[in-house]
Short mmCIF file of C-alpha atoms in Angstrom, two decimals:
data_model
loop_
_atom_site.label_atom_id
_atom_site.label_comp_id
_atom_site.label_asym_id
_atom_site.label_seq_id
_atom_site.Cartn_x
_atom_site.Cartn_y
_atom_site.Cartn_z
CA MET A 1151 135.94 155.06 164.79
CA ALA A 1152 138.89 154.40 166.65
CA SER A 1153 142.04 155.37 164.60
CA PHE A 1154 144.60 152.93 163.03
CA SER A 1155 147.40 156.27 163.59
CA VAL A 1156 149.85 154.71 166.45
CA GLU A 1157 149.83 158.02 167.88
CA ASP A 1158 146.87 158.40 167.57
CA PHE A 1159 146.97 155.10 169.87
CA VAL A 1160 148.95 155.74 171.97
CA GLY A 1161 148.17 159.05 173.35
CA ASN A 1162 150.10 161.69 175.44
CA GLY A 1163 150.11 158.79 178.22
CA VAL A 1164 153.16 156.58 179.11
CA LEU A 1165 153.30 154.97 176.21
CA LYS A 1166 154.78 157.77 174.13
CA ASP A 1167 158.24 157.74 175.24
CA LEU A 1168 158.10 154.25 173.55
CA LEU A 1169 157.31 155.06 170.26
CA PRO A 1170 161.25 154.91 169.13
CA THR A 1171 161.79 151.21 170.97
CA LEU A 1172 158.39 150.38 169.38
CA LEU A 1173 159.22 150.86 165.72
CA LYS A 1174 163.48 149.83 166.07
CA GLU A 1175 161.18 146.51 167.60
CA GLY A 1176 159.11 145.84 164.97
CA TRP A 1177 155.57 146.99 166.62
CA ASP A 1178 154.53 150.17 164.21
CA ASP A 1179 151.19 149.70 163.44
CA VAL A 1180 148.58 149.63 165.53
CA PRO A 1181 146.65 145.82 164.57
CA THR A 1182 149.98 144.27 165.78
CA LEU A 1183 150.78 146.06 168.90
CA LYS A 1184 147.04 145.13 170.02
CA ILE A 1185 147.74 141.31 170.18
CA MET A 1186 151.18 142.47 172.10
CA ASN A 1187 151.33 139.45 175.19
CA GLU A 1188 152.72 139.06 178.79
CA GLU A 1189 156.03 137.57 176.48
CA ASP A 1190 155.92 140.25 174.35
CA THR A 1191 156.04 143.72 176.48
CA ASP A 1192 158.49 142.09 179.29
CA ALA A 1193 161.04 142.21 176.12
CA MET A 1194 160.10 145.32 175.97
CA ASN A 1195 160.82 146.25 179.64
CA MET A 1196 157.80 148.04 179.90
CA THR A 1197 156.61 148.77 183.28
CA GLN A 1198 153.62 147.27 184.72
CA GLN A 1199 152.20 150.81 184.23
CA GLN A 1200 153.42 150.64 180.65
CA LYS A 1201 151.50 147.26 179.86
CA ASP A 1202 148.11 148.01 182.41
CA ALA A 1203 147.94 151.95 179.83
CA LEU A 1204 148.37 149.33 176.50
CA GLU A 1205 145.55 147.03 177.96
CA ILE A 1206 143.22 149.70 178.45
CA ARG A 1207 143.79 151.53 175.39
CA SER A 1208 143.59 147.64 173.22
CA TYR A 1209 140.08 147.79 174.94
CA LEU A 1210 139.20 151.32 174.21
CA HIS A 1211 140.14 150.54 171.01
CA ASP A 1212 138.22 147.86 170.31
CA ARG A 1213 135.41 150.10 170.91
CA ALA A 1214 135.70 153.20 169.59
CA LEU A 1215 135.72 154.70 172.04
CA LEU A 1216 139.72 155.96 172.51
CA GLN A 1217 139.12 159.54 172.65
CA TYR A 1218 138.60 158.39 177.40
CA GLY A 1219 142.54 157.33 176.80
CA ASP A 1220 144.18 159.75 178.13
CA LYS A 1221 141.92 159.99 181.19
CA LEU A 1222 141.79 156.50 182.39
CA GLU A 1223 145.02 156.10 181.85
CA ALA A 1224 146.00 158.85 184.12
CA SER A 1225 143.61 157.80 186.99
CA GLY A 1226 146.40 155.02 187.53
CA LYS A 1227 143.87 152.69 187.35
CA CYS A 1228 143.92 149.44 185.14
CA LEU A 1229 141.40 148.47 183.30
CA PRO A 1230 139.48 145.69 185.58
CA GLU A 1231 139.85 147.77 188.33
CA LEU A 1232 138.46 150.92 185.96
CA LEU A 1233 135.41 147.85 184.87
CA SER A 1234 134.69 148.25 188.22
CA ILE A 1235 133.54 151.49 189.26
CA SER A 1236 129.53 152.74 188.35
CA THR A 1237 128.25 154.31 185.61
CA VAL A 1238 128.08 157.54 187.39
CA ASP A 1239 131.45 158.15 188.52
CA LEU A 1240 132.24 157.29 185.14
CA SER A 1241 130.04 160.45 184.00
CA SER A 1242 131.72 162.55 186.34
CA GLN A 1243 134.83 161.66 186.54
CA PHE A 1244 135.92 160.74 183.11
CA GLY A 1245 133.18 163.13 181.44
CA MET A 1246 132.02 159.80 179.63
CA LYS A 1247 128.41 159.90 177.25
CA ARG A 1248 125.40 157.60 178.19
CA GLY A 1249 125.75 155.51 175.53
CA HIS A 1250 129.31 155.80 175.51
CA ILE A 1251 129.20 154.64 179.47
CA ALA A 1252 126.61 151.51 178.29
CA ARG A 1253 129.57 150.40 175.18
CA PHE A 1254 132.48 150.82 177.82
CA VAL A 1255 131.23 148.20 180.37
CA ASP A 1256 129.48 145.76 178.01
CA ARG A 1257 132.80 143.70 177.53
CA THR A 1258 131.13 141.74 174.73
CA SER A 1259 130.55 144.43 172.82
CA ALA A 1260 133.77 144.83 170.72
CA CYS A 1261 133.71 146.82 166.90
CA ALA A 1262 136.29 144.35 166.07
CA ASP A 1263 136.02 141.52 165.47
CA PRO A 1264 136.87 139.63 169.13
CA LEU A 1265 137.85 136.65 167.38
CA LEU A 1266 140.92 139.45 166.20
CA LYS A 1267 142.44 138.26 170.49
CA SER A 1268 142.73 134.27 169.64
CA TYR A 1269 145.68 135.46 167.25
CA ALA A 1270 149.11 135.07 168.16
CA PRO A 1271 151.71 138.59 168.73
CA PHE A 1272 153.91 137.96 166.18
CA THR A 1273 157.28 138.32 168.73
CA ALA A 1274 159.54 140.54 167.19
CA ARG A 1275 162.15 139.78 168.94
CA ASN A 1276 161.84 136.18 168.01
CA MET A 1277 161.48 136.94 164.37
CA ASN A 1278 164.25 135.18 161.51
CA SER A 1279 163.15 138.13 159.30
CA ILE A 1280 164.04 141.60 162.27
CA ALA A 1281 166.72 142.72 159.66
CA SER A 1282 164.18 143.13 156.83
CA ARG A 1283 161.34 143.85 158.45
CA LYS A 1284 162.32 147.42 158.80
CA ASN A 1285 163.03 147.53 155.39
CA SER A 1286 159.61 146.13 154.30
CA ASN A 1287 155.58 146.49 154.58
CA PHE A 1288 154.90 143.14 155.15
CA LYS A 1289 155.80 140.54 157.15
CA SER A 1290 156.00 137.03 155.99
CA TYR A 1291 154.29 133.99 157.21
CA ALA A 1292 157.15 131.77 157.16
CA SER A 1293 158.76 133.70 159.58
CA VAL A 1294 155.52 133.23 162.40
CA ASN A 1295 154.93 129.61 161.24
CA SER A 1296 156.54 127.39 163.98
CA ARG A 1297 155.02 130.49 166.67
CA LYS A 1298 152.23 128.99 168.27
CA MET A 1299 149.44 130.82 168.49
CA GLN A 1300 148.67 132.60 171.54
CA ALA A 1301 146.77 134.53 173.19
CA SER A 1302 146.56 138.67 173.84
CA SER A 1303 145.04 139.15 177.52
CA SER A 1304 145.17 136.28 179.88
CA MET A 1305 141.86 136.10 179.28
CA ASN A 1306 142.35 133.75 176.05
CA HIS A 1307 143.62 130.07 175.81
CA ASP A 1308 146.87 129.76 173.82
CA LYS A 1309 145.83 128.40 170.20
CA PRO A 1310 147.96 127.30 167.83
CA LEU A 1311 147.16 129.51 163.66
CA GLU A 1312 145.54 126.53 162.48
CA GLN A 1313 142.70 126.26 165.21
CA SER A 1314 142.32 129.58 164.95
CA LEU A 1315 141.35 129.34 161.64
CA ALA A 1316 139.10 127.31 161.99
CA ASP A 1317 137.49 130.07 163.54
CA PHE A 1318 136.51 131.02 160.25
CA LYS A 1319 136.33 128.31 158.14
CA ILE A 1320 133.71 127.70 155.98
CA LYS A 1321 131.65 124.22 156.02
CA ASP A 1322 133.13 121.44 153.76
CA ASP A 1323 129.26 121.61 151.23
CA HIS A 1324 129.16 125.41 151.05
CA ILE A 1325 130.23 126.39 147.15
CA PHE A 1326 131.74 129.01 146.28
CA LYS A 1327 130.15 131.09 143.42
CA GLY A 1328 133.36 133.93 142.83
CA ILE A 1329 131.10 136.21 143.48
CA VAL A 1330 128.62 136.40 146.39
CA ALA A 1331 126.42 139.28 147.38
CA ALA A 1332 126.14 139.81 151.89
CA GLY A 1333 122.25 138.95 150.65
CA PRO A 1334 120.19 138.73 148.13
CA ALA A 1335 118.32 141.00 145.14
CA GLU A 1336 115.51 141.32 146.97
CA PRO A 1337 112.72 143.78 145.41
CA ARG A 1338 112.29 147.39 146.40
CA ALA A 1339 109.17 150.44 146.58
CA CYS A 1340 106.95 146.80 146.72
CA GLY A 1341 108.14 145.10 143.94
CA CYS A 1342 107.91 148.89 141.81
CA VAL A 1343 111.44 148.86 141.47
CA GLN A 1344 114.57 146.20 140.01
CA PRO A 1345 118.31 145.91 141.63
CA PRO A 1346 119.74 146.57 138.42
CA PRO A 1347 121.71 143.32 137.34
CA ILE A 1348 124.76 142.18 138.91
CA VAL A 1349 127.34 139.52 136.53
CA ASP A 1350 127.84 135.75 138.04
CA SER A 1351 131.01 135.18 136.16
CA VAL A 1352 134.59 135.80 137.62
CA ALA A 1353 136.51 138.83 136.27
CA PRO A 1354 138.72 137.16 133.66
CA TYR A 1355 142.64 137.97 134.84
CA SER A 1356 143.73 140.10 131.68
CA ALA A 1357 140.92 142.54 132.62
CA ILE A 1358 143.21 143.07 136.07
CA GLU A 1359 146.27 142.64 135.46
CA ASN A 1360 146.77 145.87 133.69
CA ILE A 1361 145.49 147.92 135.29
CA SER A 1362 147.59 151.47 135.88
CA VAL A 1363 147.57 152.64 139.32
CA GLU A 1364 149.53 155.15 141.49
CA LYS A 1365 149.77 154.98 144.69
CA LEU A 1366 148.45 157.50 147.49
CA THR A 1367 149.13 156.11 150.74
CA PRO A 1368 152.12 153.59 152.66
CA GLU A 1369 150.89 151.16 154.82
CA TYR A 1370 150.78 153.52 157.61
CA LYS A 1371 153.96 153.01 160.51
CA ILE A 1372 155.37 155.04 163.22
CA GLY A 1373 156.64 158.38 162.79
CA MET A 1374 155.85 158.19 159.04
CA GLU A 1375 154.27 161.49 157.03
CA ARG A 1376 150.83 160.77 156.90
CA LEU A 1377 150.71 160.87 153.33
CA VAL A 1378 153.25 160.74 150.49
CA LYS A 1379 154.84 163.83 149.95
CA THR A 1380 156.49 162.72 146.54
CA LYS A 1381 154.24 161.80 144.28
CA THR A 1382 155.03 157.57 142.68
CA PRO A 1383 155.09 157.23 139.88
CA PRO A 1384 151.96 154.53 137.53
CA MET A 1385 152.56 151.44 138.03
CA LYS A 1386 151.08 147.92 137.02
CA ALA A 1387 148.01 146.27 138.88
CA SER A 1388 149.65 142.65 138.80
CA GLU A 1389 153.09 143.88 141.03
CA LEU A 1390 150.87 144.51 143.60
CA TRP A 1391 150.33 140.24 144.13
CA GLN A 1392 153.85 139.35 141.91
CA ASP A 1393 154.99 137.49 145.18
CA LYS A 1394 152.52 137.74 146.91
CA PRO A 1395 148.38 136.83 147.13
CA ALA A 1396 145.98 140.32 147.32
CA VAL A 1397 143.70 141.69 149.10
CA ILE A 1398 141.97 144.17 147.10
CA LEU A 1399 139.05 146.49 148.52
CA CYS A 1400 136.83 148.67 146.16
CA ILE A 1401 135.78 151.28 147.86
CA ARG A 1402 133.04 153.00 146.76
CA ARG A 1403 133.25 156.69 147.96
CA PRO A 1404 136.04 156.91 150.96
CA GLY A 1405 133.62 159.68 153.14
CA CYS A 1406 131.00 157.03 153.60
CA ILE A 1407 130.01 156.00 157.01
CA MET A 1408 129.48 152.04 155.13
CA CYS A 1409 132.69 151.59 152.98
CA ARG A 1410 134.60 153.32 156.08
CA ALA A 1411 133.13 150.91 158.32
CA GLU A 1412 134.20 147.99 156.01
CA ALA A 1413 137.24 148.84 155.51
CA HIS A 1414 137.85 149.75 159.15
CA GLN A 1415 136.41 145.81 159.64
CA LEU A 1416 138.65 144.56 157.84
CA TYR A 1417 142.39 145.70 158.59
CA VAL A 1418 141.38 144.81 162.25
CA LYS A 1419 142.22 141.72 161.05
CA LYS A 1420 145.47 142.58 159.03
CA PRO A 1421 147.67 139.99 161.77
CA ILE A 1422 145.69 137.42 160.63
CA PHE A 1423 146.74 138.43 156.96
CA ASP A 1424 150.10 139.25 157.23
CA ALA A 1425 150.30 135.67 159.57
CA LEU A 1426 149.17 134.13 156.03
CA GLY A 1427 151.49 136.32 153.05
CA ILE A 1428 148.60 137.92 151.87
CA ARG A 1429 148.96 142.10 151.24
CA LEU A 1430 145.95 144.78 151.35
CA PHE A 1431 145.09 147.08 149.38
CA ALA A 1432 142.37 149.99 149.38
CA VAL A 1433 140.91 151.04 145.65
CA LEU A 1434 139.77 154.37 144.98
CA HIS A 1435 138.06 155.77 141.91
CA GLU A 1436 138.28 159.33 142.38
CA HIS A 1437 141.17 161.53 144.02
CA ILE A 1438 140.35 164.34 146.27
CA GLU A 1439 143.23 164.61 148.62
CA SER A 1440 141.64 165.60 152.02
CA GLU A 1441 139.20 162.84 151.83
CA VAL A 1442 142.14 160.30 151.36
CA LYS A 1443 143.48 162.69 154.28
CA ASN A 1444 140.14 162.27 156.70
CA PHE A 1445 140.80 158.26 155.29
CA TRP A 1446 143.83 157.41 156.31
CA PRO A 1447 144.68 156.36 158.28
CA ARG A 1448 142.12 156.87 160.69
CA TYR A 1449 139.58 154.21 158.95
CA TRP A 1450 141.86 151.77 157.06
CA GLY A 1451 145.91 151.74 157.56
CA GLY A 1452 147.06 150.08 154.95
CA VAL A 1453 148.37 150.70 151.09
CA VAL A 1454 145.86 152.82 149.09
CA LEU A 1455 145.62 153.28 145.10
CA PHE A 1456 143.88 155.24 142.82
CA ASP A 1457 142.62 153.83 139.15
CA ARG A 1458 141.86 156.49 137.23
CA SER A 1459 140.36 154.68 134.79
CA MET A 1460 138.41 152.11 137.25
CA LYS A 1461 139.04 148.98 135.64
CA PHE A 1462 138.92 147.15 138.52
CA PHE A 1463 135.19 149.45 139.75
CA LYS A 1464 133.97 148.24 135.99
CA ALA A 1465 135.97 144.06 136.46
CA LEU A 1466 133.31 143.84 139.72
CA GLY A 1467 130.73 144.62 137.01
CA GLY A 1468 131.72 142.59 134.04
CA GLY A 1469 133.31 145.36 132.16
CA GLN A 1470 131.07 147.89 132.40
CA LEU A 1471 130.20 150.33 135.74
CA LEU A 1472 127.49 148.89 138.94
CA LYS A 1473 126.07 151.88 139.77
CA ASP A 1474 122.42 152.95 141.38
CA SER A 1475 120.73 156.39 142.45
CA PHE A 1476 120.46 156.80 145.82
CA ILE A 1477 116.58 157.16 146.03
CA SER A 1478 116.66 153.21 144.80
CA GLY A 1479 119.23 152.19 146.08
CA PHE A 1480 119.23 153.67 149.07
CA ILE A 1481 115.51 155.44 150.15
CA PHE A 1482 113.82 152.17 148.50
CA ASN A 1483 116.22 149.44 149.44
CA PRO A 1484 115.61 148.64 153.49
CA ARG A 1485 118.79 145.92 153.11
CA ALA A 1486 120.61 149.39 152.47
CA ILE A 1487 119.11 151.29 155.05
CA ALA A 1488 119.92 147.99 157.60
CA ASN A 1489 123.44 148.12 156.06
CA TYR A 1490 123.82 151.73 156.98
CA LYS A 1491 122.82 150.80 160.15
CA ARG A 1492 125.35 148.26 161.16
CA ALA A 1493 127.95 150.55 159.94
CA LYS A 1494 125.72 153.61 162.73
CA ALA A 1495 126.47 150.97 164.95
CA THR A 1496 130.26 151.21 164.86
CA GLY A 1497 130.68 154.87 165.85
CA SER A 1498 132.24 155.52 162.27
CA GLU A 1499 131.43 159.79 160.65
CA GLN A 1500 131.08 160.47 157.22
CA ASN A 1501 130.35 163.11 154.65
CA PHE A 1502 128.52 163.39 151.09
CA LYS A 1503 132.20 164.32 148.98
CA GLY A 1504 132.58 162.69 145.97
CA GLU A 1505 131.46 160.56 144.09
CA GLY A 1506 128.90 157.60 145.47
CA GLU A 1507 126.73 155.42 143.43
CA ILE A 1508 129.45 154.06 141.28
CA LYS A 1509 129.39 149.96 142.79
CA GLY A 1510 132.49 148.61 144.69
CA GLY A 1511 133.92 145.44 146.37
CA LEU A 1512 136.18 143.67 147.05
CA LEU A 1513 138.66 140.67 144.96
CA ILE A 1514 141.59 138.60 146.28
CA VAL A 1515 144.08 138.17 143.65
CA GLY A 1516 146.56 134.74 143.50
CA ARG A 1517 150.50 135.18 143.07
CA GLU A 1518 151.54 136.38 139.54
CA LYS A 1519 149.84 135.24 136.93
CA SER A 1520 146.84 132.35 139.07
CA GLY A 1521 143.86 134.49 138.45
CA ILE A 1522 141.15 135.60 140.69
CA ALA A 1523 140.36 133.66 143.49
CA TYR A 1524 137.63 135.04 144.93
CA GLN A 1525 135.52 138.21 143.86
CA PHE A 1526 132.75 139.77 145.64
CA ILE A 1527 129.84 143.01 144.57
CA GLU A 1528 128.65 145.16 146.64
CA ARG A 1529 124.92 144.28 145.01
CA ASN A 1530 123.12 146.46 147.77
CA PHE A 1531 125.02 149.91 149.03
CA GLY A 1532 127.11 149.18 152.68
CA ASP A 1533 127.70 145.50 151.83
CA TRP A 1534 130.57 143.80 153.06
CA ALA A 1535 132.70 140.81 151.93
CA PRO A 1536 131.74 137.47 154.65
CA LEU A 1537 134.59 137.92 156.28
CA ALA A 1538 134.53 134.25 156.96
CA GLU A 1539 134.44 133.71 152.85
CA VAL A 1540 137.59 135.84 152.61
CA ILE A 1541 140.20 134.60 154.99
CA ASP A 1542 138.78 131.12 153.85
CA ILE A 1543 140.39 131.97 149.98
CA CYS A 1544 143.77 133.38 152.10
CA SER A 1545 144.09 130.48 154.13
CA LYS A 1546 143.14 128.00 150.71
CA LEU A 1547 146.33 130.39 148.64
CA GLN A 1548 148.63 130.14 151.46
CA ASN A 1549 147.89 126.63 151.50
CA GLN A 1550 148.08 125.56 147.87
CA GLN A 1551 152.22 128.74 147.81
CA GLN A 1552 153.60 126.15 150.13
CA THR A 1553 151.99 122.54 148.25
CA ARG A 1554 153.57 124.30 145.20
CA GLY A 1555 157.10 125.02 146.97
CA VAL A 1556 157.67 121.85 147.78
CA HIS A 1557 156.95 120.31 144.81
CA GLN A 1558 159.55 122.90 143.35
CA ASN A 1559 161.72 121.73 146.14
CA ILE A 1560 161.42 117.90 145.44
CA THR A 1561 161.46 118.13 142.30
CA ALA A 1562 164.83 119.89 142.22
CA ILE A 1563 166.44 117.49 144.01
#
């Protein structure tokens, strides 16, 4: 799967010398780089060759084919010209494997969600917070609220944020249960094995606010060391969402192919969450340094936290760790096997290091003490929280925050 390391993304081609300028102007992470439009590249004084390279590498990144970036860029051809090359020439000239060729020529088979392309770049030179952005890992929604969201390529049409979010909007009659599994709890092994029960009520805020967590990685930016050199002191979890809502992704095992694919497909939406004023965190219940290095920033470019007490995971299980065995939870579970095949198709790698039977999930926590807005439990190994629900809940939190701010201003007047 394509890496979220900016250095890996730009490779050794014409974009490499542009890294210092990109960093200075705030184009300092892969998801944001990929949604630069023509106005933004002109503002950066990019040459046509650099523009072509950016388009090629964004296309390859979507399809987990970034390993061919240097060769394709060195050909001097633009993306439309490369897509018109015969499959035989793609193999002979660029050494593409047959399966990779099929993924490359199929314009509808992007591993990343194509809907991301409808979200405009937060044009760095026009953002009100450009000075503070250099010292912050997160861009505020207020700094981009006035901009219309534009397409990231000539194939897309202009689209405002509100209209783009409507693509993810859930039907009005949908009932949020707080806990939503990706699939029902189906009997396993012809009904001989029953799935472990889950708690169907949202965890109380008191179960998570005082959790002690340790930051293992920062949010990845251009030129940053691969890991924090100095050990950071523990912090209280409530600090994570003190001023902005937060999405907390609880990872079962960072070497698991399904966990890696889930983290990647969530973090690739970072520009959307940035625009909504939502922070993203991944939480591990086990600290194996080599596994953290393999996970970040390749599959997740955001902050990674260590929950030594496993209290986030216990909160998902109603106070107890939700566990399942490999035999009953995977071998005899057709839904888990289907989840594995889905993750395998993304091109992720995997290993079997660490504890993999403790189930994970996802929490969306409102700012300050407003509580848990959404909770998702990994009922089957590899279940992912539906992105439509995650983004819809985050949109509602952002709207509530804006409404609260308006009321406070009226009261002050």
